[in-house]
Amino acid sequence: MKSTSLFVVLATLFATPAIAGDVMPSVSFRYAGETAETPDFQKHVVPLLGRLGCNGRACHGSFKGQGGFRLSLFGYDFENDHEQITGDDYSRVYVEEPEFSMLLSKPTLDEPHGGGKRLEVDSWQYNVLHRWLKEGAKGKIDGPLKLTQLQISPSELIFNGEGEQVPLQAVAVWSDGTSEDVTALCRFQSNNPTVAEVDADGRITSGQPGDTHVVVFYDGGVVPVPVIRPVSEKVGPKYPAVATRTKIDELVVGKLKKLGIVPSEVCTDAEFLRRVSLDLAGTLPTAGEVTAFLNDSSPDKRARKVEELLETPAYAAWWTTRLCDWSGNNPDFANIEIGRDQVATDWYDWIEKRVTDNTPYDELVAGIVLSQSREEGESFQDFCRNMCGIYGDAGDAEFADRSSMPHYWARSNFRKAEDRAIGFAYTFLGIRIQCAQCHKHPFDQWTQDDFKNFEAFFTRVNYGVPRSSKDEYDAMVEELGDGKKGNQLRNQLGKMLRDGKPVPLREVFVLEPRNNDRNRKQKDDKKGYRSEPAVAGRVLGGATIDLNEYADPREPLVEWLRSPENPYFARAFVNRVWSSYFNVGIVNPPDDMSLANPPSNEPLLDYLSEGFIASGYDMKWLHREITASDAYQRAWQSNETNRRDESNFSRAVHRRLPAEVAYDAVAFATASESRIKEMLDDPSQRAIGVPGSGTRYRPRVGKTDASFALTVFGRSVRESNCDCDRSSEASLLQTVYLQNDGDVLKAVEAGKGTWIGDVRSSLGENESAKPAGKDDAGNSVQRTQQIRKRIAEIAGKAAELRRNGKGKEAKKLVAEVAELRRELAESERASRRKDRKEDPEESIDEAKRPADVSTNPAELVELAYLRTLSRLPSDGEIQDALAYVSSAESKHEGLRDLLWALLNTKEFVVNH
């Protein structure tokens, strides 16, 4: 018998809520012997079948069932399950002689059973089924009861040592006012069995130190129970004093006290500046910024830096990119006359304007969710003319000034109502409901009926030509289309639109409801879309809504989103933003806010969500609140209590830079001061300002095709609505890119617009290597093109192999890529030498030497560190670097090599 310490007993008593009213004892006692009570089909029979595994996905709950017998997965469809059990196959149920029913003879192995033995004769489980059969195998006459609450005690468990045990008790409270101990009918799951195991009877056994949740399932109830085993003896009175400057810190430290985890110290100023600049604005701080910040002795400089960053164009650009990730800005799915790339740009610009203006998040979302192509009162002809004013070469109107963003609904992969329901839930609610499309969600409360009712909000949103405008549209097509159809017609209309001529355009619009049973999207003789049948909608976990009363069925949906009682909308955004700062969400993964995946710190998520709503959905409020906390400003160096902590925010966790930020960081570290200023003023010249993303979309940063680099570093492909479309995993190809890619090697060379180029000019040095001859240079250009093409082919194949789980095969291609990149770098160097020889602007001119570049080797070494790692070098680092630079053929070549080496450190490519 495992022991239970006094510590656990006391913690259990204090954590156990009082369960009011008379509670009916468990069926395991009531049916242990003879009884006159009749079991209830919903309360007892169906949950028991779930407990025995009969309606699981590996048995009769599978899509096809087993042996011609199919139950609803996890028992959510009581009417269908009752019909399946008592229906046409009369051998399954004999009410006169229950023991001969297949419902008993199969699981007791009186007859062969593929699922093995599930019941012992005369056990309480056997008696429940036997008694139900004997009393007529009745289902529900007036429909199922509603489970109003599933009360679990204790509601939290804190263990003191390994092997301690505590049983859970589950009490179901029903809509008819009755309460019953249903522990014996529940299913139990541990989210981390190494910390806490739970057996079939709900008895929890402690394991290794840490924290997790045990989840209890019964009927529609899913309740997580926090389980903690402290990682050290520093709990209770032994816990040291830790400052809690903000409410976030108070809530974070409150959890750490239970775990015996002492947080790390606050990070240095240099670490904070680099971290917050990369997180908040996706931008590496300049050397000048770092120096000024380190020399600033004012106590509020960190808060002032946050305010400064919030007003930069880079902040708007980076968080627009994140919102484009979550909302699915992928031009691969755009099928519209204005062109795929223009759709991506429109989407990005529309969101960026609102982020720049700090439009409340709920208003921004409403502009997407309620979007239609036409403004209120805008006729079809006006719409076509106004679009010409936006997309025509001579037009001066901006799409971002339109009141809504209809491209969200026009995507080719987002036309079906079920796809919209799934995507909407991912994007704006942070939940995964796709499982409920076919069966009850295994880890949440959602049933197939919930999915269908939620889907109803999207059935009337259409993309095409409204019936009311069909004649005008057809007339314009006949006049302008030259008989073309399909893609040919769209391409021609797009060209005419850019030339400044109004053309007929398809649009996002809302169908009127119909009060009949005909299928949706019925067409009349003129092939104009008719109205939709009226369907009752129901928001997730809410009341049923008669959508026939609304001109736009999305209106009540947005009202529900904006309601302070909405349990998902604000929490989903808060959790995603938090995960961007801490590497993990308070709920993790951030897009899986199911009941069985509870927050690691629920009071913290509650506080931030309620504060976000109270602020008027002010996105900058949320950024300020998070970055002002010590929890965000912790050092990455760990102590003996928190070295394994990655989910309770006791220390900073190293995070690989996001793809766009990593790409831009290389550019900032290597660019001249004038080029850096250009990029700071205009994020459209940077990777964080690239509008779209997708497997076919070719992102360009300036004149450079950045597809390969951004793919290697895991930029979101935005193919699904899952946050996993973006990858933060390290890979060998990333190392190869930073070490050998032609663009990186070009950036560290002494060329136009590079820091090393300015250094070379300031030092008055020439290129030491022998310039290539004319023939060599001409051949090198052709060879460069050939090598680039070959690298792209091999790298693309390697990336595809890795995505398909063929890592070993991908590695075989990496060596070939590395060798080609070395050859490419030499070829490009030859071309640049030729260019410099013939370009007088590239010759050393005393009058053109940069005035702001030092000629002091020690200062230049410091600048290299400030530019890349945002810190000053240590004494040992500066001595080693100076020794290397002095031994190089020229100082600028020594600094070039130092800069390249710093770009290839882990410290550069991670945020810490």
XYZ file of N, CA and C in Angstrom, residues 351-535:
555
model
N -4.292 45.263 -42.482
C -4.003 44.983 -41.072
C -2.956 45.954 -40.540
N -1.922 46.230 -41.338
C -0.849 47.108 -40.874
C -1.375 48.497 -40.504
N -2.292 49.013 -41.283
C -2.853 50.329 -40.981
C -3.515 50.317 -39.607
N -4.190 49.246 -39.268
C -4.899 49.173 -37.993
C -3.942 48.900 -36.827
N -2.887 48.152 -37.074
C -1.878 47.969 -36.023
C -1.157 49.290 -35.770
N -0.827 49.997 -36.832
C -0.177 51.304 -36.693
C -1.054 52.276 -35.920
N -2.345 52.276 -36.215
C -3.288 53.172 -35.537
C -3.704 52.655 -34.169
N -3.209 51.466 -33.800
C -3.594 50.796 -32.554
C -5.111 50.651 -32.450
N -5.724 50.266 -33.560
C -7.153 49.951 -33.562
C -7.409 48.813 -32.585
N -8.439 48.913 -31.752
C -8.724 47.812 -30.823
C -8.838 46.468 -31.558
N -8.329 45.449 -30.924
C -8.285 44.132 -31.561
C -9.675 43.656 -31.963
N -10.687 43.914 -31.145
C -12.034 43.446 -31.491
C -12.558 44.158 -32.731
N -12.198 45.436 -32.910
C -12.618 46.152 -34.111
C -11.889 45.624 -35.340
N -10.604 45.343 -35.186
C -9.840 44.772 -36.292
C -10.460 43.443 -36.738
N -10.774 42.596 -35.768
C -11.360 41.293 -36.088
C -12.739 41.458 -36.707
N -13.537 42.390 -36.190
C -14.865 42.627 -36.753
C -14.764 43.051 -38.215
N -13.733 43.830 -38.554
C -13.534 44.250 -39.936
C -13.211 43.104 -40.862
N -12.670 42.029 -40.315
C -12.405 40.820 -41.109
C -13.637 39.923 -41.147
N -14.198 39.657 -39.983
C -15.296 38.690 -39.883
C -16.544 39.183 -40.610
N -16.881 40.462 -40.479
C -18.096 41.007 -41.083
C -17.847 41.567 -42.480
N -16.714 41.274 -43.065
C -16.337 41.917 -44.322
C -17.217 41.485 -45.485
N -17.496 42.444 -46.348
C -18.070 42.240 -47.669
C -17.290 43.131 -48.625
N -17.307 42.790 -49.890
C -16.490 43.538 -50.841
C -16.971 44.973 -51.012
N -18.272 45.164 -50.985
C -18.805 46.509 -51.190
C -18.969 47.236 -49.859
N -18.709 48.535 -49.916
C -19.029 49.374 -48.770
C -20.545 49.534 -48.689
N -21.036 49.935 -47.540
C -22.474 50.130 -47.373
C -22.972 51.188 -48.365
N -24.025 50.860 -49.120
C -24.603 51.788 -50.081
C -23.872 51.859 -51.404
N -22.819 51.085 -51.589
C -22.032 51.129 -52.814
C -22.672 50.230 -53.869
N -23.015 50.805 -55.017
C -23.609 50.020 -56.094
C -22.538 49.181 -56.786
N -22.983 48.266 -57.649
C -22.035 47.426 -58.375
C -21.129 48.272 -59.260
N -21.702 49.246 -59.971
C -20.905 50.105 -60.838
C -19.922 50.941 -60.024
N -20.387 51.483 -58.889
C -19.493 52.262 -58.025
C -18.358 51.389 -57.498
N -18.704 50.163 -57.129
C -17.701 49.224 -56.622
C -16.615 48.992 -57.669
N -17.011 48.751 -58.906
C -16.032 48.497 -59.963
C -15.169 49.732 -60.214
N -15.792 50.912 -60.211
C -15.004 52.138 -60.416
C -14.042 52.387 -59.255
N -14.507 52.164 -58.039
C -13.650 52.392 -56.870
C -12.474 51.423 -56.834
N -12.698 50.186 -57.246
C -11.594 49.239 -57.318
C -10.578 49.659 -58.378
N -11.082 50.261 -59.457
C -10.177 50.779 -60.476
C -9.317 51.892 -59.898
N -9.899 52.700 -59.014
C -9.142 53.767 -58.375
C -8.067 53.255 -57.442
N -8.237 52.032 -56.969
C -7.228 51.428 -56.085
C -6.149 50.714 -56.887
N -6.562 49.929 -57.899
C -5.616 49.051 -58.575
C -5.088 49.609 -59.893
N -5.728 50.642 -60.429
C -5.230 51.232 -61.660
C -3.889 51.910 -61.415
N -3.032 51.880 -62.420
C -1.701 52.461 -62.265
C -1.766 53.933 -61.908
N -2.811 54.617 -62.361
C -2.942 56.046 -62.076
C -3.807 56.312 -60.850
N -4.329 55.254 -60.224
C -5.209 55.432 -59.067
C -4.450 55.873 -57.835
N -5.129 56.636 -56.988
C -4.476 57.120 -55.773
C -5.186 56.675 -54.504
N -6.220 55.814 -54.629
C -6.929 55.300 -53.461
C -6.166 54.112 -52.879
N -6.428 53.811 -51.605
C -5.733 52.722 -50.915
C -6.743 51.682 -50.436
N -6.428 50.408 -50.666
C -7.306 49.345 -50.179
C -7.398 49.377 -48.656
N -6.305 49.757 -47.992
C -6.290 49.772 -46.529
C -7.326 50.720 -45.945
N -7.799 51.683 -46.748
C -8.795 52.631 -46.264
C -10.213 52.075 -46.338
N -10.384 50.920 -46.983
C -11.709 50.292 -47.004
C -12.072 49.846 -45.590
N -13.351 49.752 -45.308
C -13.791 49.475 -43.941
C -13.600 48.022 -43.542
N -13.455 47.122 -44.530
C -13.339 45.706 -44.185
C -12.352 45.011 -45.115
N -12.041 43.750 -44.789
C -11.001 43.005 -45.504
C -11.586 41.679 -46.015
N -12.281 41.715 -47.178
C -13.027 40.536 -47.637
C -12.173 39.395 -48.180
N -10.887 39.612 -48.424
C -10.062 38.523 -48.970
C -10.054 37.301 -48.048
N -10.306 37.526 -46.764
C -10.349 36.412 -45.807
C -11.367 35.355 -46.242
N -12.522 35.803 -46.782
C -13.596 34.885 -47.152
C -13.493 34.411 -48.602
N -12.618 35.029 -49.418
C -12.572 34.720 -50.842
C -11.588 33.619 -51.186
N -10.853 33.105 -50.213
C -9.831 32.093 -50.493
C -10.457 30.816 -51.060
N -9.760 30.197 -51.984
C -10.292 28.993 -52.627
C -10.374 27.814 -51.667
N -9.579 27.812 -50.616
C -9.624 26.720 -49.627
C -10.525 27.067 -48.450
N -11.333 28.123 -48.611
C -12.138 28.616 -47.495
C -13.575 28.895 -47.942
N -14.034 28.117 -48.916
C -15.373 28.351 -49.461
C -16.441 27.501 -48.781
N -16.071 26.325 -48.290
C -17.042 25.445 -47.643
C -17.282 25.887 -46.208
N -18.524 25.753 -45.764
C -18.872 26.201 -44.414
C -18.087 25.436 -43.351
N -17.850 24.134 -43.579
C -17.111 23.367 -42.576
C -15.661 23.835 -42.467
N -15.048 24.189 -43.616
C -13.680 24.708 -43.586
C -13.637 26.047 -42.856
N -14.657 26.864 -43.069
C -14.716 28.160 -42.405
C -14.902 28.007 -40.898
N -15.722 27.061 -40.504
C -15.935 26.841 -39.067
C -14.633 26.424 -38.395
N -13.907 25.502 -39.031
C -12.636 25.027 -38.472
C -11.612 26.160 -38.434
N -11.486 26.886 -39.560
C -10.505 27.964 -39.638
C -10.824 29.108 -38.698
N -12.082 29.478 -38.593
C -12.489 30.556 -37.694
C -12.155 30.199 -36.252
N -12.444 28.955 -35.868
C -12.178 28.535 -34.494
C -10.683 28.560 -34.191
N -9.865 28.130 -35.122
C -8.406 28.199 -34.947
C -7.947 29.646 -34.788
N -8.372 30.515 -35.721
C -7.846 31.868 -35.806
C -8.289 32.747 -34.659
N -9.571 32.753 -34.349
C -10.102 33.731 -33.412
C -10.462 33.162 -32.039
N -10.492 31.838 -31.932
C -10.854 31.224 -30.651
C -9.733 30.358 -30.085
N -8.744 30.019 -30.911
C -7.633 29.204 -30.440
C -8.029 27.794 -30.071
N -9.059 27.258 -30.718
C -9.496 25.889 -30.402
C -9.586 25.058 -31.673
N -9.433 23.756 -31.499
C -9.448 22.807 -32.604
C -10.748 22.014 -32.547
N -11.669 22.337 -33.426
C -12.972 21.668 -33.373
C -13.168 20.681 -34.516
N -12.127 20.452 -35.336
C -12.324 19.627 -36.505
C -12.729 18.199 -36.156
N -12.310 17.709 -34.987
C -12.698 16.352 -34.590
C -14.218 16.223 -34.484
N -14.870 17.306 -34.023
C -16.319 17.274 -33.827
C -17.080 17.280 -35.145
N -16.378 17.420 -36.252
C -17.037 17.362 -37.544
C -17.627 15.979 -37.791
N -17.003 14.955 -37.211
C -17.442 13.579 -37.432
C -17.921 12.875 -36.165
N -17.447 13.320 -34.993
C -17.778 12.620 -33.756
C -17.512 13.554 -32.583
N -17.834 13.107 -31.398
C -17.547 13.921 -30.230
C -16.040 14.140 -30.106
N -15.703 15.376 -29.742
C -14.282 15.698 -29.574
C -13.720 14.882 -28.412
N -12.593 14.190 -28.623
C -12.067 13.321 -27.559
C -11.513 14.084 -26.359
N -11.148 15.367 -26.530
C -10.523 16.117 -25.445
C -11.280 17.387 -25.087
N -12.500 17.507 -25.567
C -13.280 18.703 -25.283
C -14.751 18.344 -25.227
N -15.588 19.343 -25.038
C -17.015 19.111 -24.844
C -17.803 19.060 -26.147
N -17.161 19.347 -27.294
C -17.911 19.562 -28.523
C -18.383 18.263 -29.155
N -19.651 18.284 -29.600
C -20.235 17.143 -30.287
C -20.428 17.495 -31.760
N -20.875 16.518 -32.527
C -21.137 16.750 -33.940
C -22.245 17.776 -34.124
N -23.228 17.767 -33.240
C -24.298 18.771 -33.311
C -23.747 20.172 -33.055
N -22.813 20.288 -32.111
C -22.189 21.588 -31.856
C -21.494 22.106 -33.114
N -20.801 21.220 -33.795
C -20.100 21.622 -35.014
C -21.080 22.089 -36.081
N -22.135 21.321 -36.295
C -23.101 21.669 -37.335
C -23.791 22.999 -37.026
N -24.127 23.216 -35.772
C -24.772 24.476 -35.406
C -23.820 25.661 -35.536
N -22.545 25.441 -35.268
C -21.556 26.506 -35.415
C -21.293 26.781 -36.897
N -21.303 25.742 -37.686
C -21.085 25.863 -39.128
C -22.157 26.734 -39.793
N -23.345 26.779 -39.180
C -24.463 27.511 -39.784
C -24.186 29.002 -39.920
N -23.281 29.559 -39.108
C -22.983 30.988 -39.197
C -22.294 31.355 -40.512
N -21.761 30.364 -41.223
C -20.925 30.650 -42.383
C -21.540 30.217 -43.708
N -22.719 29.603 -43.673
C -23.293 29.045 -44.911
C -23.760 30.115 -45.886
N -24.093 31.295 -45.402
C -24.643 32.326 -46.283
C -23.587 33.312 -46.788
N -22.347 33.133 -46.375
C -21.269 34.005 -46.866
C -20.772 33.421 -48.190
N -20.797 34.240 -49.224
C -20.520 33.710 -50.552
C -19.494 34.579 -51.286
N -18.821 33.962 -52.242
C -17.903 34.690 -53.112
C -18.299 34.402 -54.553
N -18.610 35.423 -55.298
C -19.038 35.263 -56.682
C -19.744 36.519 -57.152
N -20.876 36.325 -57.839
C -21.651 37.452 -58.359
C -23.048 37.392 -57.749
N -23.463 38.422 -57.018
C -24.813 38.419 -56.447
C -25.869 38.396 -57.552
N -26.984 37.811 -57.256
C -28.066 37.739 -58.235
C -28.483 39.129 -58.695
N -28.482 40.075 -57.763
C -28.943 41.427 -58.088
C -28.021 42.145 -59.070
N -26.786 41.677 -59.196
C -25.817 42.337 -60.080
C -25.456 41.474 -61.284
N -26.144 40.354 -61.436
C -25.759 39.400 -62.476
C -25.857 39.987 -63.879
N -26.922 40.721 -64.167
C -27.096 41.286 -65.504
C -25.993 42.295 -65.814
N -25.691 43.157 -64.845
C -24.634 44.152 -65.056
C -23.284 43.461 -65.251
N -23.017 42.449 -64.442
C -21.753 41.718 -64.550
C -21.628 41.069 -65.930
N -22.689 40.378 -66.370
C -22.637 39.690 -67.656
C -22.453 40.672 -68.805
N -23.106 41.821 -68.711
C -22.992 42.818 -69.771
C -21.564 43.339 -69.882
N -20.912 43.592 -68.739
C -19.532 44.077 -68.754
C -18.580 43.006 -69.262
N -18.831 41.763 -68.889
C -17.981 40.663 -69.362
C -18.100 40.517 -70.871
N -19.316 40.594 -71.381
C -19.527 40.478 -72.822
C -18.821 41.602 -73.573
N -18.853 42.811 -72.993
C -18.233 43.958 -73.641
C -16.712 43.886 -73.609
N -16.152 43.399 -72.469
C -14.709 43.494 -72.277
C -13.968 42.166 -72.418
N -14.700 41.062 -72.364
C -14.032 39.771 -72.232
C -13.550 39.140 -73.505
N -13.991 39.623 -74.683
C -13.560 39.052 -75.963
C -13.794 37.550 -76.027
N -14.861 37.103 -75.386
C -15.207 35.684 -75.440
C -14.377 34.790 -74.549
N -13.466 35.351 -73.776
C -12.611 34.543 -72.904
C -13.389 34.084 -71.670
N -12.931 32.993 -71.085
C -13.560 32.453 -69.881
C -12.487 31.985 -68.902
N -12.920 31.734 -67.667
C -12.040 31.160 -66.657
C -10.821 32.016 -66.372
N -9.661 31.361 -66.267
C -8.430 32.082 -65.927
C -8.040 33.092 -66.999
N -8.314 32.766 -68.256
C -7.998 33.714 -69.318
C -8.772 35.012 -69.146
N -10.051 34.879 -68.798
C -10.874 36.068 -68.576
C -10.367 36.850 -67.370
N -10.052 36.138 -66.284
C -9.576 36.826 -65.074
C -8.261 37.565 -65.346
N -7.369 36.929 -66.093
C -6.093 37.585 -66.398
C -6.299 38.829 -67.248
N -7.194 38.734 -68.225
C -7.440 39.899 -69.073
C -8.081 41.031 -68.286
N -9.061 40.695 -67.455
C -9.719 41.729 -66.656
C -8.730 42.364 -65.683
N -7.837 41.546 -65.123
C -6.834 42.093 -64.210
C -5.920 43.087 -64.901
N -5.515 42.763 -66.138
C -4.646 43.679 -66.894
C -5.384 44.976 -67.197
N -6.644 44.860 -67.599
C -7.423 46.065 -67.910
C -7.622 46.917 -66.662
N -7.791 46.255 -65.524
C -7.963 46.980 -64.263
C -6.717 47.779 -63.924
N -5.560 47.163 -64.098
C -4.306 47.870 -63.818
C -4.065 49.006 -64.805
N -4.641 48.882 -66.002
C -4.523 49.948 -66.987
C -5.486 51.099 -66.717
N -6.303 50.953 -65.658
C -7.183 52.043 -65.272
C -8.595 51.960 -65.826
N -9.019 50.797 -66.273
C -10.354 50.649 -66.836
C -11.224 49.849 -65.863
N -12.409 50.377 -65.500
C -13.309 49.612 -64.618
C -13.707 48.296 -65.269
N -13.628 47.220 -64.505
C -13.971 45.891 -65.017
C -14.916 45.219 -64.028
N -15.684 44.220 -64.489
C -16.585 43.503 -63.568
C -15.774 42.608 -62.635
N -16.082 42.662 -61.355
C -15.341 41.893 -60.360
C -16.285 41.024 -59.540
N -15.821 39.824 -59.250
C -16.554 39.004 -58.282
C -16.362 39.586 -56.889
N -17.232 39.218 -55.977
C -17.198 39.867 -54.677
C -17.664 38.932 -53.568
N -17.312 39.298 -52.345
C -17.817 38.615 -51.148
C -19.117 39.294 -50.752
N -20.158 38.506 -50.589
C -21.464 39.051 -50.210
C -22.205 38.029 -49.365
N -23.336 38.443 -48.812
C -24.121 37.587 -47.919
C -25.456 37.286 -48.559
N -25.790 36.017 -48.656
C -27.079 35.596 -49.194
C -28.199 35.869 -48.192
N -29.385 36.107 -48.723
C -30.549 36.255 -47.861
C -31.011 34.870 -47.411
N -31.638 34.788 -46.235
C -32.120 33.480 -45.770
C -33.369 33.051 -46.509
N -33.584 31.745 -46.545
C -34.807 31.197 -47.134
C -35.478 30.303 -46.121
N -36.763 30.306 -46.127
C -37.520 29.469 -45.190
C -38.044 28.222 -45.891
N -37.150 27.475 -46.512
C -37.555 26.198 -47.086
C -36.439 25.189 -46.893
N -36.686 23.983 -47.322
C -35.739 22.898 -47.067
C -34.854 22.578 -48.270
N -34.824 23.466 -49.245
C -34.015 23.176 -50.429
C -32.540 23.326 -50.111
N -31.743 22.655 -50.922
C -30.303 22.694 -50.684
C -29.763 24.096 -50.870
N -28.663 24.405 -50.172
C -28.061 25.713 -50.304
C -27.405 25.867 -51.662
N -27.250 27.158 -52.021
C -26.660 27.544 -53.298
C -27.472 27.014 -54.485
N -28.806 27.025 -54.349
C -29.650 26.727 -55.494
C -29.486 27.852 -56.511
N -29.613 27.514 -57.778
C -29.442 28.526 -58.818
C -30.723 28.630 -59.651
N -31.049 29.849 -60.052
C -32.204 30.018 -60.936
C -31.753 29.836 -62.388
N -32.689 30.111 -63.335
C -32.383 29.870 -64.738
C -31.235 30.724 -65.245
N -30.996 31.868 -64.563
C -29.918 32.756 -64.997
C -28.603 32.459 -64.276
N -28.600 31.389 -63.490
C -27.392 30.975 -62.770
C -26.917 32.011 -61.761
N -27.832 32.805 -61.253
C -27.482 33.720 -60.177
C -27.754 33.029 -58.854
N -26.915 33.211 -57.855
C -27.091 32.515 -56.596
C -28.352 33.002 -55.903
N -29.162 32.071 -55.480
C -30.363 32.408 -54.728
C -30.042 32.393 -53.249
N -31.032 32.611 -52.465
C -30.800 32.752 -51.027
C -30.655 31.401 -50.352
N -30.112 31.449 -49.133
C -29.822 30.249 -48.358
C -31.005 29.829 -47.512
N -31.156 28.535 -47.238
C -32.182 28.127 -46.287
C -31.861 28.608 -44.887
N -32.886 28.997 -44.147
C -32.670 29.467 -42.783
C -32.212 28.304 -41.903
N -31.160 28.529 -41.122
C -30.602 27.496 -40.263
C -30.381 28.081 -38.880
